Amino acid sequence: MHHPILLFLILVFTPLLQVSAQYTDMINTNRPGVSQGAFSVGTNVLQLETGFSLGKEEHRLFNTETDAFSWDYSLRYGLLKEELEISLIGEFQSNTVNFANSSVVSEDKFANFRSNTLGAKYLFYDPYRKRQLEGPNLYSWKANNRFQWADLIPAISLYAGVNFDFEDNPFSPEFEQTISPKFVLSTQNNWIGGWVFVTNIIVDRVTTDFPTYGYIVTLTHSVTDYFSVFLENQGLKSDFYADQLLRGGAAVLINKDLHVDLSGMVNFKDTPSRLYVRVGAAYRFDMHSKDEFIEEKGKSGRDKRRKEKNKKEKKNNKRKDGFEDEDDNGDGRL
């Protein structure tokens, strides 16, 4: 059972570790919640998000108590375009289960991956891009800082991934090794006052005998430029496991590339009841070299890109006398 796990780690982690949103000046991370924001990390940005959890589970029907330790990880990389990122997202967990029956007290230990998903996310719609290009209203502070109906329109992205589940995995409903798809529709609203609202609609393992459907809603508030708090609700529906989870916590921005966080999780049933504490961090290797804007479509977009190209060509075309051509119009005139 251990050989497929070791092979998976070698094949997946080795090439990714060798790689020495749109891009933002500060790190853009999905932590400390578990939802996926709509935006990518930015082209040529490699980001590691990881954390450790300690938990306690009690199952009323089985009369068991479980001490759990888990390690979650996410490797994200912005590839080719600002809207696109690829990622590896997973979790490894170790459980110690105590069976407390009337006559026998026994203990069982097991460990394996709860999940391993390799996928890609693409931003299809960004309502904030046009506002950035237009700039603020220079004549009205109130217009720039009040709620507008347009604020209800979110950025939208779609994630598609592949789950890798190993055989004889106690955290999986399938006894055999399986490969199955996962899809996540993400929306994100960035509201005035440092509020961010993220929703995920999840369709998971639909090709197996135990498909999972779910949602996540996450509300984050930046109290200061360096401190934020969040509240999150997750719902899961499956014949293997169904639950309602509530998370909350805080995060601190150490510098523009490093973030640390602390959070907790509880659920709303006793088969089993779950209580977890989680600590983690996110760090990015920022190799982003140029801010890229989503291209405008149609004739206006083509005209702007043609003018930009002409300006670059003129700037790089030095005359033999050592002077550069000056062309501010992008149409070939001096």
Tab-separated table of N, CA and C in Angstrom, residues 182-278:
chain	number	residue	atom	x	y	z
A	182	LYS	N	-12.973	16.367	-10.563
A	182	LYS	CA	-13.504	17.322	-9.597
A	182	LYS	C	-13.698	18.666	-10.289
A	183	PHE	N	-14.844	19.307	-10.035
A	183	PHE	CA	-15.141	20.604	-10.631
A	183	PHE	C	-15.584	21.576	-9.538
A	184	VAL	N	-15.086	22.811	-9.632
A	184	VAL	CA	-15.450	23.847	-8.664
A	184	VAL	C	-15.763	25.137	-9.418
A	185	LEU	N	-16.956	25.660	-9.212
A	185	LEU	CA	-17.322	26.975	-9.732
A	185	LEU	C	-17.133	27.983	-8.608
A	186	SER	N	-16.245	28.959	-8.823
A	186	SER	CA	-15.904	29.935	-7.781
A	186	SER	C	-16.380	31.326	-8.164
A	187	THR	N	-16.930	32.036	-7.200
A	187	THR	CA	-17.252	33.449	-7.382
A	187	THR	C	-16.596	34.244	-6.261
A	188	GLN	N	-16.255	35.499	-6.554
A	188	GLN	CA	-15.589	36.334	-5.549
A	188	GLN	C	-16.027	37.779	-5.691
A	189	ASN	N	-16.491	38.346	-4.582
A	189	ASN	CA	-16.828	39.764	-4.509
A	189	ASN	C	-15.839	40.467	-3.596
A	190	ASN	N	-15.216	41.523	-4.083
A	190	ASN	CA	-14.332	42.366	-3.278
A	190	ASN	C	-15.075	43.665	-2.973
A	191	TRP	N	-15.522	43.795	-1.744
A	191	TRP	CA	-16.359	44.924	-1.372
A	191	TRP	C	-15.568	46.009	-0.652
A	192	ILE	N	-16.117	47.205	-0.668
A	192	ILE	CA	-15.511	48.349	0.010
A	192	ILE	C	-15.435	48.071	1.513
A	193	GLY	N	-14.344	48.518	2.123
A	193	GLY	CA	-14.174	48.324	3.555
A	193	GLY	C	-13.392	47.088	3.912
A	194	GLY	N	-12.774	46.446	2.912
A	194	GLY	CA	-11.951	45.278	3.187
A	194	GLY	C	-12.714	43.979	3.342
A	195	TRP	N	-13.916	43.899	2.761
A	195	TRP	CA	-14.712	42.678	2.828
A	195	TRP	C	-14.568	41.885	1.531
A	196	VAL	N	-14.371	40.578	1.671
A	196	VAL	CA	-14.281	39.684	0.514
A	196	VAL	C	-15.222	38.506	0.747
A	197	PHE	N	-16.072	38.229	-0.246
A	197	PHE	CA	-17.044	37.144	-0.139
A	197	PHE	C	-16.798	36.148	-1.266
A	198	VAL	N	-16.534	34.893	-0.891
A	198	VAL	CA	-16.214	33.839	-1.856
A	198	VAL	C	-17.230	32.712	-1.731
A	199	THR	N	-17.699	32.206	-2.864
A	199	THR	CA	-18.563	31.028	-2.867
A	199	THR	C	-17.975	29.969	-3.794
A	200	ASN	N	-18.120	28.718	-3.409
A	200	ASN	CA	-17.712	27.570	-4.227
A	200	ASN	C	-18.884	26.609	-4.358
A	201	ILE	N	-19.164	26.188	-5.575
A	201	ILE	CA	-20.100	25.099	-5.837
A	201	ILE	C	-19.264	23.920	-6.326
A	202	ILE	N	-19.348	22.774	-5.640
A	202	ILE	CA	-18.408	21.677	-5.849
A	202	ILE	C	-19.129	20.423	-6.324
A	203	VAL	N	-18.587	19.814	-7.379
A	203	VAL	CA	-19.023	18.504	-7.868
A	203	VAL	C	-17.784	17.626	-7.892
A	204	ASP	N	-17.791	16.554	-7.092
A	204	ASP	CA	-16.565	15.793	-6.858
A	204	ASP	C	-16.811	14.291	-7.021
A	205	ARG	N	-15.836	13.611	-7.633
A	205	ARG	CA	-15.847	12.144	-7.771
A	205	ARG	C	-17.139	11.631	-8.409
A	206	VAL	N	-17.606	12.308	-9.438
A	206	VAL	CA	-18.896	11.960	-10.045
A	206	VAL	C	-18.843	10.658	-10.838
A	207	THR	N	-17.671	10.176	-11.192
A	207	THR	CA	-17.569	8.924	-11.946
A	207	THR	C	-17.468	7.705	-11.034
A	208	THR	N	-17.480	7.897	-9.724
A	208	THR	CA	-17.403	6.786	-8.779
A	208	THR	C	-18.803	6.435	-8.267
A	209	ASP	N	-18.868	5.429	-7.412
A	209	ASP	CA	-20.148	5.034	-6.812
A	209	ASP	C	-20.570	5.955	-5.676
A	210	PHE	N	-19.678	6.858	-5.285
A	210	PHE	CA	-19.965	7.760	-4.166
A	210	PHE	C	-19.653	9.207	-4.553
A	211	PRO	N	-20.412	9.800	-5.482
A	211	PRO	CA	-20.172	11.205	-5.834
A	211	PRO	C	-20.479	12.122	-4.659
A	212	THR	N	-19.771	13.243	-4.622
A	212	THR	CA	-19.956	14.220	-3.548
A	212	THR	C	-20.343	15.566	-4.148
A	213	TYR	N	-21.339	16.195	-3.564
A	213	TYR	CA	-21.772	17.523	-3.972
A	213	TYR	C	-21.699	18.438	-2.748
A	214	GLY	N	-21.296	19.674	-2.982
A	214	GLY	CA	-21.145	20.542	-1.830
A	214	GLY	C	-21.029	22.008	-2.187
A	215	TYR	N	-20.908	22.818	-1.157
A	215	TYR	CA	-20.727	24.256	-1.312
A	215	TYR	C	-19.832	24.758	-0.191
A	216	ILE	N	-19.213	25.910	-0.424
A	216	ILE	CA	-18.462	26.627	0.605
A	216	ILE	C	-18.753	28.117	0.439
A	217	VAL	N	-19.037	28.787	1.535
A	217	VAL	CA	-19.159	30.249	1.520
A	217	VAL	C	-18.190	30.801	2.559
A	218	THR	N	-17.391	31.774	2.143
A	218	THR	CA	-16.351	32.339	3.010
A	218	THR	C	-16.454	33.857	3.016
A	219	LEU	N	-16.504	34.436	4.198
A	219	LEU	CA	-16.512	35.888	4.352
A	219	LEU	C	-15.255	36.300	5.112
A	220	THR	N	-14.444	37.151	4.475
A	220	THR	CA	-13.184	37.612	5.064
A	220	THR	C	-13.222	39.129	5.227
A	221	HIS	N	-12.689	39.602	6.340
A	221	HIS	CA	-12.626	41.045	6.584
A	221	HIS	C	-11.219	41.444	6.995
A	222	SER	N	-10.649	42.395	6.266
A	222	SER	CA	-9.326	42.933	6.601
A	222	SER	C	-9.496	44.031	7.641
A	223	VAL	N	-9.134	43.717	8.876
A	223	VAL	CA	-9.248	44.689	9.963
A	223	VAL	C	-8.235	45.806	9.770
A	224	THR	N	-7.007	45.429	9.412
A	224	THR	CA	-5.955	46.377	9.040
A	224	THR	C	-5.299	45.846	7.773
A	225	ASP	N	-4.260	46.535	7.312
A	225	ASP	CA	-3.541	46.067	6.130
A	225	ASP	C	-2.820	44.753	6.388
A	226	TYR	N	-2.621	44.406	7.650
A	226	TYR	CA	-1.819	43.226	7.970
A	226	TYR	C	-2.562	42.182	8.801
A	227	PHE	N	-3.818	42.425	9.136
A	227	PHE	CA	-4.558	41.492	9.984
A	227	PHE	C	-5.974	41.318	9.443
A	228	SER	N	-6.419	40.056	9.326
A	228	SER	CA	-7.753	39.776	8.812
A	228	SER	C	-8.385	38.625	9.583
A	229	VAL	N	-9.710	38.568	9.553
A	229	VAL	CA	-10.469	37.496	10.188
A	229	VAL	C	-11.420	36.907	9.147
A	230	PHE	N	-11.876	35.670	9.400
A	230	PHE	CA	-12.777	35.049	8.438
A	230	PHE	C	-13.774	34.142	9.141
A	231	LEU	N	-14.885	33.890	8.447
A	231	LEU	CA	-15.906	32.942	8.879
A	231	LEU	C	-16.336	32.152	7.650
A	232	GLU	N	-16.471	30.828	7.814
A	232	GLU	CA	-16.715	29.973	6.650
A	232	GLU	C	-17.680	28.845	6.996
A	233	ASN	N	-18.584	28.559	6.069
A	233	ASN	CA	-19.510	27.434	6.205
A	233	ASN	C	-19.357	26.515	4.996
A	234	GLN	N	-19.264	25.210	5.264
A	234	GLN	CA	-19.131	24.221	4.201
A	234	GLN	C	-20.185	23.142	4.372
A	235	GLY	N	-20.844	22.794	3.278
A	235	GLY	CA	-21.818	21.715	3.281
A	235	GLY	C	-21.393	20.605	2.344
A	236	LEU	N	-21.507	19.347	2.793
A	236	LEU	CA	-21.128	18.177	2.010
A	236	LEU	C	-22.301	17.211	1.954
A	237	LYS	N	-22.539	16.632	0.768
A	237	LYS	CA	-23.616	15.663	0.604
A	237	LYS	C	-23.098	14.481	-0.202
A	238	SER	N	-23.075	13.305	0.436
A	238	SER	CA	-22.618	12.081	-0.211
A	238	SER	C	-23.144	10.894	0.573
A	239	ASP	N	-23.268	9.742	-0.094
A	239	ASP	CA	-23.659	8.520	0.606
A	239	ASP	C	-22.553	8.028	1.530
A	240	PHE	N	-21.326	8.504	1.309
A	240	PHE	CA	-20.201	8.103	2.148
A	240	PHE	C	-20.052	9.008	3.367
A	241	TYR	N	-20.236	10.320	3.159
A	241	TYR	CA	-20.084	11.277	4.261
A	241	TYR	C	-20.846	12.549	3.931
A	242	ALA	N	-21.673	12.990	4.864
A	242	ALA	CA	-22.413	14.241	4.723
A	242	ALA	C	-22.286	15.020	6.019
A	243	ASP	N	-22.144	16.343	5.905
A	243	ASP	CA	-21.924	17.128	7.122
A	243	ASP	C	-22.084	18.607	6.832
A	244	GLN	N	-22.159	19.378	7.903
A	244	GLN	CA	-22.096	20.833	7.877
A	244	GLN	C	-20.927	21.251	8.756
A	245	LEU	N	-19.998	22.026	8.194
A	245	LEU	CA	-18.790	22.432	8.903
A	245	LEU	C	-18.754	23.948	9.046
A	246	LEU	N	-18.298	24.407	10.196
A	246	LEU	CA	-18.149	25.841	10.451
A	246	LEU	C	-16.710	26.120	10.843
A	247	ARG	N	-16.091	27.077	10.152
A	247	ARG	CA	-14.703	27.453	10.431
A	247	ARG	C	-14.618	28.947	10.733
A	248	GLY	N	-13.608	29.288	11.497
A	248	GLY	CA	-13.334	30.686	11.784
A	248	GLY	C	-11.897	30.845	12.222
A	249	GLY	N	-11.353	32.039	12.034
A	249	GLY	CA	-9.970	32.244	12.431
A	249	GLY	C	-9.440	33.589	12.000
A	250	ALA	N	-8.124	33.715	12.047
A	250	ALA	CA	-7.460	34.981	11.747
A	250	ALA	C	-6.160	34.720	11.008
A	251	ALA	N	-5.706	35.736	10.275
A	251	ALA	CA	-4.461	35.647	9.519
A	251	ALA	C	-3.672	36.931	9.687
A	252	VAL	N	-2.352	36.793	9.646
A	252	VAL	CA	-1.447	37.937	9.775
A	252	VAL	C	-0.510	37.958	8.578
A	253	LEU	N	-0.375	39.119	7.957
A	253	LEU	CA	0.553	39.297	6.845
A	253	LEU	C	1.900	39.744	7.408
A	254	ILE	N	2.910	38.865	7.331
A	254	ILE	CA	4.239	39.180	7.859
A	254	ILE	C	4.965	40.133	6.924
A	255	ASN	N	4.964	39.836	5.650
A	255	ASN	CA	5.466	40.734	4.612
A	255	ASN	C	4.687	40.443	3.340
A	256	LYS	N	5.062	41.066	2.240
A	256	LYS	CA	4.250	40.951	1.034
A	256	LYS	C	4.210	39.541	0.454
A	257	ASP	N	5.124	38.667	0.891
A	257	ASP	CA	5.175	37.310	0.358
A	257	ASP	C	4.880	36.229	1.391
A	258	LEU	N	4.650	36.591	2.652
A	258	LEU	CA	4.478	35.595	3.712
A	258	LEU	C	3.255	35.905	4.567
A	259	HIS	N	2.457	34.870	4.797
A	259	HIS	CA	1.222	34.983	5.563
A	259	HIS	C	1.149	33.807	6.534
A	260	VAL	N	0.726	34.035	7.778
A	260	VAL	CA	0.523	32.969	8.759
A	260	VAL	C	-0.910	33.064	9.283
A	261	ASP	N	-1.455	31.921	9.746
A	261	ASP	CA	-2.855	31.926	10.152
A	261	ASP	C	-3.129	30.904	11.240
A	262	LEU	N	-4.248	31.101	11.930
A	262	LEU	CA	-4.729	30.195	12.969
A	262	LEU	C	-6.244	30.117	12.838
A	263	SER	N	-6.790	28.893	12.863
A	263	SER	CA	-8.229	28.733	12.687
A	263	SER	C	-8.730	27.502	13.425
A	264	GLY	N	-10.049	27.401	13.528
A	264	GLY	CA	-10.684	26.257	14.157
A	264	GLY	C	-11.873	25.790	13.346
A	265	MET	N	-12.298	24.542	13.575
A	265	MET	CA	-13.432	23.971	12.849
A	265	MET	C	-14.281	23.108	13.776
A	266	VAL	N	-15.601	23.229	13.649
A	266	VAL	CA	-16.545	22.360	14.349
A	266	VAL	C	-17.610	21.916	13.345
A	267	ASN	N	-18.308	20.825	13.691
A	267	ASN	CA	-19.409	20.386	12.846
A	267	ASN	C	-20.695	20.327	13.656
A	268	PHE	N	-21.783	19.827	13.042
A	268	PHE	CA	-23.099	19.916	13.666
A	268	PHE	C	-23.777	18.555	13.795
A	269	LYS	N	-22.991	17.496	13.984
A	269	LYS	CA	-23.591	16.189	14.225
A	269	LYS	C	-22.670	15.387	15.141
A	270	ASP	N	-23.132	14.206	15.569
A	270	ASP	CA	-22.342	13.389	16.490
A	270	ASP	C	-21.992	12.021	15.919
A	271	THR	N	-22.019	11.900	14.579
A	271	THR	CA	-21.641	10.623	13.956
A	271	THR	C	-20.626	10.832	12.822
A	272	PRO	N	-19.435	11.374	13.085
A	272	PRO	CA	-18.921	11.766	14.404
A	272	PRO	C	-19.029	13.273	14.620
A	273	SER	N	-18.820	13.677	15.867
A	273	SER	CA	-18.587	15.091	16.166
A	273	SER	C	-17.114	15.376	15.898
A	274	ARG	N	-16.824	16.590	15.405
A	274	ARG	CA	-15.450	16.916	15.016
A	274	ARG	C	-15.072	18.290	15.564
A	275	LEU	N	-13.866	18.368	16.124
A	275	LEU	CA	-13.313	19.631	16.614
A	275	LEU	C	-11.838	19.673	16.234
A	276	TYR	N	-11.454	20.680	15.422
A	276	TYR	CA	-10.078	20.765	14.919
A	276	TYR	C	-9.519	22.166	15.141
A	277	VAL	N	-8.220	22.219	15.405
A	277	VAL	CA	-7.459	23.466	15.451
A	277	VAL	C	-6.380	23.378	14.386
A	278	ARG	N	-6.207	24.461	13.645
A	278	ARG	CA	-5.325	24.435	12.476
A	278	ARG	C	-4.412	25.655	12.472
